Coordinates of C-alpha atoms and ligand atoms in Angstrom, one line a residue:
M238 CA 22.4 6.8 -14.4
Q239 CA 20.7 5.2 -17.4
V240 CA 20.0 2.1 -15.4
V241 CA 18.2 4.1 -12.7
L242 CA 16.1 5.9 -15.3
D243 CA 15.3 2.6 -17.1
Y244 CA 14.3 1.1 -13.8
L245 CA 11.9 4.0 -13.2
K246 CA 10.5 3.6 -16.7
H247 CA 9.9 -0.1 -16.4
N248 CA 8.3 0.0 -13.0
Q249 CA 5.6 2.6 -13.5
P250 CA 2.6 0.3 -13.2
R251 CA 3.8 -1.1 -9.9
F252 CA 4.6 2.4 -8.5
V253 CA 1.0 3.5 -9.4
A254 CA -0.4 0.4 -7.8
E255 CA 1.6 1.0 -4.6
L256 CA 0.5 4.7 -4.5
C257 CA -3.1 3.5 -4.8
E258 CA -2.5 1.3 -1.7
L259 CA -1.2 4.3 0.1
L260 CA -4.2 6.4 -0.9
R261 CA -6.6 3.9 0.6
F262 CA -5.8 5.0 4.1
P263 CA -8.2 7.8 5.2
S264 CA -5.4 9.6 7.0
V265 CA -7.3 12.8 7.9
S266 CA -5.3 14.5 10.6
A267 CA -7.9 17.0 11.6
Q268 CA -10.5 14.4 12.5
P269 CA -9.9 12.4 15.8
Q270 CA -11.9 9.4 14.5
H271 CA -9.1 8.7 12.0
K272 CA -6.2 8.4 14.6
K273 CA -5.9 4.7 13.9
D274 CA -5.9 5.2 10.1
L275 CA -3.0 7.6 10.4
R276 CA -1.1 5.0 12.5
N277 CA -1.9 2.3 9.9
C278 CA -0.8 4.6 7.1
A279 CA 2.5 5.3 8.9
E280 CA 3.1 1.6 9.4
W281 CA 2.4 0.8 5.8
L282 CA 5.0 3.4 4.9
V283 CA 7.6 2.0 7.2
K284 CA 7.1 -1.4 5.7
H285 CA 7.3 0.0 2.2
C286 CA 10.5 1.9 3.0
R287 CA 12.1 -1.3 4.3
Q288 CA 11.1 -3.2 1.3
I289 CA 12.8 -0.8 -1.1
G290 CA 16.0 -0.9 1.0
L291 CA 15.7 2.0 3.4
E292 CA 16.2 1.8 7.2
A293 CA 12.9 2.9 8.5
K294 CA 11.0 3.3 11.8
I295 CA 8.0 5.0 13.3
C296 CA 8.6 7.8 15.7
P297 CA 5.7 8.4 18.0
T298 CA 4.8 12.0 18.9
A299 CA 2.1 13.6 21.1
G300 CA 0.0 13.5 18.0
H301 CA 0.3 11.5 14.8
P302 CA 3.5 9.5 14.3
I303 CA 6.4 10.6 12.1
V304 CA 8.0 8.1 9.6
L305 CA 11.8 8.3 9.5
A306 CA 13.7 6.5 6.8
K307 CA 17.3 6.6 5.8
T308 CA 19.5 5.2 3.0
P309 CA 22.0 2.7 4.5
R310 CA 25.1 4.7 5.6
E311 CA 28.6 3.8 4.7
K312 CA 30.8 3.8 7.8
K313 CA 33.9 5.6 6.7
T314 CA 32.9 8.2 4.1
R315 CA 31.0 11.3 5.0
K316 CA 28.7 12.2 2.1
P317 CA 26.6 15.3 1.6
H318 CA 23.3 14.8 3.5
Y319 CA 19.9 15.8 2.1
M320 CA 16.5 15.5 3.7
V321 CA 13.3 14.8 1.8
Y322 CA 10.2 16.0 3.7
G323 CA 6.6 15.0 2.9
H324 CA 3.3 14.5 4.7
Y325 CA 1.0 11.4 4.7
D326 CA -1.9 13.2 6.4
V327 CA -4.7 14.7 4.2
Q328 CA -7.4 17.3 4.4
P329 CA -10.9 16.2 5.3
P330 CA -12.7 14.9 2.2
E331 CA -16.0 16.7 2.9
P332 CA -18.4 17.5 1.2
L333 CA -18.6 13.9 0.2
D334 CA -21.6 14.2 -2.1
L335 CA -19.5 16.2 -4.6
W336 CA -17.0 13.4 -5.2
H337 CA -17.7 11.4 -8.4
T338 CA -16.2 8.3 -6.7
P339 CA -15.3 7.8 -3.0
P340 CA -12.3 9.8 -1.9
F341 CA -10.4 6.8 -0.5
E342 CA -11.0 4.4 -3.3
P343 CA -8.4 5.5 -5.9
R344 CA -9.6 5.7 -9.5
I345 CA -7.5 6.1 -12.6
E346 CA -9.0 7.9 -15.6
G347 CA -6.6 8.6 -18.5
R348 CA -3.5 10.0 -16.8
S349 CA -5.3 11.3 -13.7
L350 CA -5.3 9.4 -10.4
F351 CA -8.3 10.5 -8.3
A352 CA -8.2 10.3 -4.5
R353 CA -7.9 12.5 -1.4
G354 CA -4.2 13.1 -0.8
S355 CA -3.2 12.1 -4.3
T356 CA -1.5 15.4 -5.1
D357 CA -1.4 16.7 -1.5
N358 CA 0.9 15.0 -0.7
K359 CA 1.1 11.2 -1.0
G360 CA 1.7 11.2 -4.8
Q361 CA 4.4 13.9 -4.6
F362 CA 6.5 12.4 -1.9
F363 CA 6.1 8.9 -3.3
A364 CA 7.9 10.1 -6.4
H365 CA 11.0 10.6 -4.3
L366 CA 10.6 7.1 -2.7
A367 CA 10.4 5.6 -6.2
A368 CA 13.6 7.4 -7.2
V369 CA 15.6 6.2 -4.2
E370 CA 14.3 2.7 -4.8
A371 CA 15.7 2.8 -8.3
Y372 CA 19.2 3.6 -7.0
L373 CA 19.0 1.0 -4.2
Q374 CA 17.5 -1.8 -6.3
T375 CA 19.9 -1.4 -9.2
G376 CA 22.9 -1.2 -6.9
T377 CA 23.7 2.3 -8.3
P378 CA 25.7 4.2 -5.7
L379 CA 24.0 7.3 -4.4
P380 CA 26.2 10.3 -4.3
C381 CA 24.7 11.5 -1.0
D382 CA 23.0 10.3 2.2
L383 CA 19.2 10.7 2.2
T384 CA 16.8 11.0 5.2
F385 CA 13.1 10.9 4.6
V386 CA 10.9 12.6 7.2
I387 CA 7.2 12.0 6.4
E388 CA 4.9 13.5 9.0
G389 CA 1.2 13.1 9.8
E390 CA 0.3 16.6 11.0
E391 CA 1.2 19.0 8.2
E392 CA -2.5 19.9 7.4
V393 CA -3.0 20.8 11.1
G394 CA 0.1 23.0 11.6
S395 CA 3.0 20.5 12.2
A396 CA 3.2 21.3 16.0
N397 CA 4.9 18.0 16.9
L398 CA 7.4 17.9 14.0
A399 CA 9.0 21.2 15.2
K400 CA 9.7 19.5 18.6
F401 CA 11.0 16.4 16.8
L402 CA 13.5 18.5 14.8
K403 CA 14.9 20.0 18.0
S404 CA 15.3 16.7 19.8
H405 CA 16.9 15.0 16.7
R406 CA 18.9 18.0 15.6
N407 CA 22.2 16.2 15.1
E408 CA 20.8 13.3 13.3
L409 CA 18.8 15.5 11.0
K410 CA 21.5 18.1 10.3
C411 CA 21.7 18.3 6.5
D412 CA 22.9 20.4 3.5
A413 CA 19.4 21.1 2.2
V414 CA 15.8 19.9 2.4
V415 CA 13.9 18.8 -0.6
V416 CA 10.1 19.2 -0.6
S417 CA 7.6 18.3 -3.3
D418 CA 4.4 19.7 -1.9
T419 CA 3.7 22.7 -4.1
G420 CA 2.6 23.2 -7.7
I421 CA 3.6 24.1 -11.2
P422 CA 1.7 26.5 -13.5
D423 CA 0.9 23.8 -16.1
A424 CA 2.3 20.5 -17.4
D425 CA 4.7 22.3 -19.7
H426 CA 6.3 24.4 -17.0
P427 CA 8.2 22.7 -14.2
A428 CA 8.9 25.1 -11.4
L429 CA 11.2 25.9 -8.5
T430 CA 9.2 27.8 -5.9
Y431 CA 11.3 30.3 -3.9
A432 CA 8.6 31.7 -1.6
L433 CA 5.6 30.6 0.4
R434 CA 3.1 32.6 2.4
G435 CA 2.9 32.2 6.1
I436 CA -0.4 31.8 8.0
I437 CA -2.2 32.5 11.3
A438 CA -5.4 30.6 12.2
F439 CA -8.1 31.4 14.7
E440 CA -11.8 30.9 15.6
I441 CA -14.0 33.8 16.5
T442 CA -17.2 33.1 18.5
L443 CA -19.9 35.7 19.3
R444 CA -22.3 34.6 22.1
G445 CA -25.7 36.1 22.6
P446 CA -28.6 34.6 24.6
S447 CA -27.8 31.7 26.9
R448 CA -29.9 29.4 24.6
D449 CA -31.6 29.5 21.2
L450 CA -34.7 31.7 21.6
H451 CA -38.1 31.9 19.9
S452 CA -37.5 34.6 17.4
G453 CA -41.1 35.7 17.5
I454 CA -41.3 36.1 21.3
F455 CA -37.9 37.7 21.8
G456 CA -36.5 38.7 18.4
G457 CA -36.0 42.4 18.1
A458 CA -35.1 42.9 21.7
V459 CA -31.8 40.9 21.7
D460 CA -28.9 41.1 19.2
N461 CA -28.7 38.2 16.8
P462 CA -25.1 36.8 17.0
A463 CA -25.2 35.7 13.4
M464 CA -26.1 39.2 12.3
A465 CA -23.5 40.7 14.6
L466 CA -20.8 38.4 13.3
S467 CA -21.8 39.2 9.7
Q468 CA -21.5 42.9 10.4
L469 CA -18.2 42.5 12.2
L470 CA -16.7 40.5 9.4
G471 CA -18.1 42.9 6.8
K472 CA -16.1 45.7 8.4
L473 CA -12.8 43.9 7.9
R474 CA -12.5 44.3 4.1
D475 CA -12.9 47.5 2.1
K476 CA -14.4 47.9 -1.4
N477 CA -10.9 47.8 -2.9
G478 CA -10.3 44.4 -1.4
R479 CA -7.9 45.6 1.2
I480 CA -8.0 44.3 4.8
A481 CA -9.3 47.0 7.0
I482 CA -7.3 46.2 10.1
P483 CA -5.0 48.9 11.4
G484 CA -1.3 47.8 11.1
F485 CA -2.1 44.8 8.9
Y486 CA 0.1 46.0 6.0
D487 CA 2.7 47.8 8.1
D488 CA 5.5 45.2 7.6
V489 CA 4.6 43.9 4.2
A490 CA 7.7 43.8 2.0
P491 CA 6.8 45.6 -1.2
L492 CA 7.2 43.7 -4.5
T493 CA 10.2 44.8 -6.6
T494 CA 9.7 45.9 -10.2
Y495 CA 11.9 43.0 -11.3
E496 CA 9.7 40.5 -9.5
R497 CA 6.5 42.0 -10.9
K498 CA 7.9 41.7 -14.4
E499 CA 8.8 38.1 -13.8
F500 CA 5.3 37.3 -12.4
A501 CA 3.8 38.8 -15.5
R502 CA 5.9 36.3 -17.7
L503 CA 4.5 33.3 -15.9
P504 CA 2.2 31.1 -18.1
T505 CA -1.0 31.9 -16.3
N506 CA -4.1 33.4 -17.9
D507 CA -6.7 35.2 -15.9
A508 CA -9.6 34.2 -18.1
E509 CA -8.6 30.6 -17.8
L510 CA -8.2 30.9 -14.1
Q511 CA -11.7 32.4 -13.8
K512 CA -13.1 29.5 -15.7
L513 CA -11.1 26.8 -13.8
L514 CA -12.4 28.2 -10.5
G515 CA -16.0 28.6 -11.6
V516 CA -16.3 32.2 -10.4
K517 CA -18.4 35.0 -12.0
R518 CA -15.3 37.1 -12.0
L519 CA -11.9 37.3 -10.3
F520 CA -11.7 39.6 -7.3
G521 CA -8.7 40.9 -5.2
E522 CA -6.8 43.7 -3.7
R523 CA -6.9 46.6 -6.2
G524 CA -3.5 47.4 -7.8
F525 CA -2.2 43.9 -7.9
T526 CA -2.6 41.1 -10.5
P527 CA -4.2 37.8 -9.6
T528 CA -0.8 36.1 -9.6
E529 CA 0.5 38.7 -7.1
Q530 CA -2.7 38.6 -5.1
R531 CA -2.5 34.9 -4.6
S532 CA 1.2 34.5 -3.9
A533 CA 2.8 37.7 -2.6
R534 CA 0.0 39.7 -0.9
P535 CA -1.6 39.0 2.5
T536 CA -5.2 37.9 2.9
F537 CA -7.9 37.5 5.6
E538 CA -10.0 34.5 4.7
I539 CA -13.2 33.1 6.2
N540 CA -12.8 29.3 6.0
G541 CA -16.0 28.4 7.8
L542 CA -19.0 30.2 9.2
T543 CA -21.6 28.6 11.4
S544 CA -24.7 29.7 13.4
G545 CA -28.3 28.7 14.1
Y546 CA -30.3 26.0 12.4
Q547 CA -28.7 24.2 9.5
G548 CA -31.2 21.3 9.0
Q549 CA -34.1 20.9 6.5
G550 CA -37.0 23.3 6.6
S551 CA -37.2 26.4 8.7
K552 CA -36.8 27.0 12.4
T553 CA -37.6 30.4 13.9
I554 CA -34.9 31.1 16.4
V555 CA -32.4 33.7 17.5
P556 CA -29.3 31.6 17.7
A557 CA -27.3 31.6 20.9
W558 CA -24.0 31.9 19.1
A559 CA -22.2 32.4 15.8
R560 CA -18.7 31.2 15.0
T561 CA -16.2 31.6 12.2
K562 CA -12.9 29.9 11.4
I563 CA -10.4 32.3 9.9
T564 CA -6.9 32.1 8.4
C565 CA -4.8 35.0 7.3
R566 CA -2.1 34.3 4.7
L567 CA 1.1 36.3 5.5
V568 CA 4.0 37.5 3.4
P569 CA 7.5 38.5 4.1
D570 CA 8.2 40.5 6.6
Q571 CA 4.9 40.2 8.5
N572 CA 5.3 38.8 12.0
P573 CA 2.6 36.2 12.9
A574 CA 2.4 37.2 16.5
R575 CA 2.1 40.9 15.7
I576 CA -0.6 40.3 13.1
R577 CA -2.5 38.1 15.5
K578 CA -2.4 40.9 18.0
A579 CA -3.5 43.5 15.5
V580 CA -6.5 41.4 14.5
C581 CA -7.5 40.6 18.1
N582 CA -7.2 44.3 19.2
H583 CA -9.3 45.5 16.3
L584 CA -12.0 42.9 16.8
K585 CA -12.3 43.8 20.5
K586 CA -12.5 47.4 19.5
I587 CA -15.3 47.1 17.0
C588 CA -17.3 44.3 18.6
P589 CA -20.7 45.6 19.7
P590 CA -21.5 45.5 23.5
S591 CA -24.6 43.3 22.9
V592 CA -22.6 40.1 22.3
R593 CA -19.6 38.4 24.0
L594 CA -16.5 38.0 21.9
E595 CA -14.3 34.9 22.2
I596 CA -11.1 34.4 20.2
E597 CA -9.3 31.1 20.1
A598 CA -5.8 31.1 18.6
G599 CA -4.7 28.3 16.3
H600 CA -1.5 27.5 14.4
G601 CA 0.8 30.2 13.0
A602 CA 3.9 30.4 10.8
E603 CA 5.8 33.2 9.0
A604 CA 6.3 33.3 5.3
Y605 CA 9.2 31.7 3.6
L606 CA 11.6 33.2 1.1
V607 CA 14.8 31.6 -0.2
S608 CA 17.3 32.6 -2.8
P609 CA 16.5 31.2 -6.3
T610 CA 20.1 31.8 -7.4
S611 CA 22.0 29.6 -4.9
A612 CA 24.1 26.6 -6.1
H613 CA 21.4 24.3 -4.8
A614 CA 18.7 26.2 -6.7
Q615 CA 20.7 26.0 -9.9
A616 CA 21.2 22.3 -9.5
A617 CA 17.4 21.9 -9.0
L618 CA 16.7 23.8 -12.2
R619 CA 19.0 21.6 -14.1
A620 CA 17.3 18.5 -12.8
L621 CA 13.9 19.9 -13.6
R622 CA 15.0 20.8 -17.1
Q623 CA 16.3 17.3 -17.8
A624 CA 13.4 15.5 -16.2
F625 CA 10.6 17.4 -17.8
G626 CA 12.4 18.3 -21.1
R627 CA 11.2 21.8 -20.6
E628 CA 12.6 25.1 -19.3
P629 CA 11.6 25.6 -15.7
V630 CA 10.2 28.8 -14.2
L631 CA 10.7 30.4 -10.9
M632 CA 7.7 31.2 -8.8
R633 CA 6.2 32.3 -5.5
E634 CA 3.2 30.4 -4.1
G635 CA 0.4 31.3 -1.8
G636 CA 0.1 28.1 0.2
S637 CA 2.0 27.5 3.4
I638 CA 4.3 24.7 4.7
P639 CA 5.0 26.0 8.2
I640 CA 7.8 23.6 9.0
V641 CA 10.2 24.9 6.3
N642 CA 10.9 27.8 8.6
D643 CA 12.0 25.4 11.3
F644 CA 14.3 23.5 8.9
K645 CA 16.1 26.8 8.5
K646 CA 16.1 27.8 12.2
V647 CA 16.7 24.4 13.8
L648 CA 18.8 22.6 11.1
G649 CA 20.3 25.6 9.3
A650 CA 19.0 24.1 6.0
D651 CA 17.4 25.9 3.1
T652 CA 14.4 24.1 1.5
L653 CA 14.1 23.4 -2.3
L654 CA 10.5 23.5 -3.2
L655 CA 10.0 21.3 -6.2
G656 CA 6.3 20.8 -6.6
L657 CA 4.5 18.4 -8.9
G658 CA 0.9 19.6 -8.5
L659 CA -1.2 21.2 -11.2
P660 CA -3.7 24.0 -10.6
E661 CA -6.5 21.7 -11.7
D662 CA -5.5 19.0 -9.2
N663 CA -8.2 20.1 -6.8
A664 CA -6.0 20.1 -3.7
H665 CA -8.2 20.5 -0.6
S666 CA -11.3 20.3 -2.9
P667 CA -13.6 17.4 -3.9
N668 CA -12.2 15.1 -6.7
E669 CA -8.6 15.7 -5.9
K670 CA -6.3 14.1 -8.4
F671 CA -2.6 13.7 -9.3
D672 CA -1.3 13.7 -12.9
L673 CA 0.6 10.4 -13.7
D674 CA 2.9 12.3 -16.1
C675 CA 3.9 14.7 -13.2
F676 CA 4.4 11.6 -11.1
E677 CA 6.8 10.0 -13.6
N678 CA 8.6 13.3 -14.3
G679 CA 8.9 13.9 -10.6
Q680 CA 10.6 10.5 -10.1
R681 CA 13.1 11.4 -12.8
M682 CA 13.7 14.8 -11.3
S683 CA 14.4 13.3 -7.9
A684 CA 16.8 10.7 -9.4
L685 CA 18.7 13.4 -11.3
L686 CA 18.7 15.9 -8.5
W687 CA 21.0 13.9 -6.2
R688 CA 23.6 14.0 -9.0
E689 CA 23.2 17.6 -9.9
L690 CA 23.4 18.8 -6.3
L691 CA 27.1 17.7 -6.2
H692 CA 28.2 19.7 -9.3
Ligands
BES836 N1 0.7 21.4 -0.1 C1 0.1 22.4 0.7 C2 0.9 23.7 0.7 C3 1.0 24.4 -0.7 C4 0.0 24.2 -1.7 C5 2.0 25.3 -0.9 C6 0.1 24.8 -2.9 C7 2.1 25.9 -2.2 C8 1.2 25.7 -3.1 C9 0.1 22.0 2.1 O1 -0.3 20.6 2.3 C10 -1.0 22.8 2.8 O2 -2.1 22.7 2.4 N2 -0.6 23.5 3.9 C11 -1.6 24.2 4.7 C12 -0.8 24.6 5.9 C13 -1.7 25.0 7.1 C14 -2.8 24.0 7.4 C15 -0.9 25.3 8.3 C16 -2.1 25.4 3.9 O3 -1.4 26.0 3.1 O4 -3.3 25.7 4.1
ZN837 ZN1 -2.6 20.6 1.9

């Protein structure tokens, strides 16, 4: 094992340089103009995987391709099989003017590597590739078979990966899936995440006049879709921060006293959080702490809001339409389809007759909850402890990784969520970064994990 750890130690500069190469691809899955960049990024990964000794190929899908890479299999022996999942697609980098340096020109400052996709998720899955490289290149036998599945559509809902899992069910059957695409509370507290929130996405459009109108000539006699939408949205949350949609909380699994106590012990500080986020004060559903609000309670969030004239100066119009992009975060045991229905029914009920309501459904996934006391979880905790030299914590997180539900349903495998991101990494924000200490600790954690999983 020492030879593997030494290999990792001695090759840090090269791993960082390779990660920088990977970060140069603007692999923004949501934007159609980047289709070729995603393809190029996937091809770079296949080439890299082959170079380090994996058997790798591109698997085309109806959307962006999947990269599939395997450790060479020994013919006779059947070893335990684990899958490592990651995603090479990234969120849109906009607004560009807030980046200190361009999002796809990686920059290192101290121990921070700045680039879109650095923490979410290229840096995190690359730690696992470095670890397997260390085994393969030092001729150290791996105690298990590994399959890497690195997709290009996580940030847009993983629609094609679910199909891929079904059509490759036998090949991908495994004992557990390992995912580093979550976070840790701070650099001194490695973590095993045992729950994620689910999600439903949709767009709401209110249509008014057949075209933008002169607001002086017609304003006052027609409803303004932007105002109507603002009023509609305003009705959806009460003054206590609760979502005012009938049935929304019906199936929410209440938090146990034990869990709430554990949450309170996590090393997060509300004043620091407020400062980090730049808000005047924290706000959330009354009766719950910020940690609970952002990991174990459901939300209704406006992600985008558009209507009327957005250019310079003023333009006196009544806009023809107003639109909003919404996502709700879901918790155990909320059912995505049921919540979607509850939201739609309520919107239809309260929408004024002066505008036309259109609702377009987007992706959806239920929340994820897995036992933190399983043998696999215990092995992961041991690997974290050794790699970081610190006592790991257990936590629930508010983000979503929709495909982990399919790993369970289609492959029968639980997912170990072993994140390497810090709260200040700016995932999905301008100036995203990845901490190079987390990168190195993550590589060690991965290398140690494959041993620990067998004990
Ligand atoms: N890495 C995140 C998920 C995440 C982040 C989980 C932090 C826990 C803590 C992932 O890349 C992501 O952003 N997922 C999307 C999924 C959605 C687009 C379906 C999300 O959570 O918004
Ligand atoms: Zn993300």
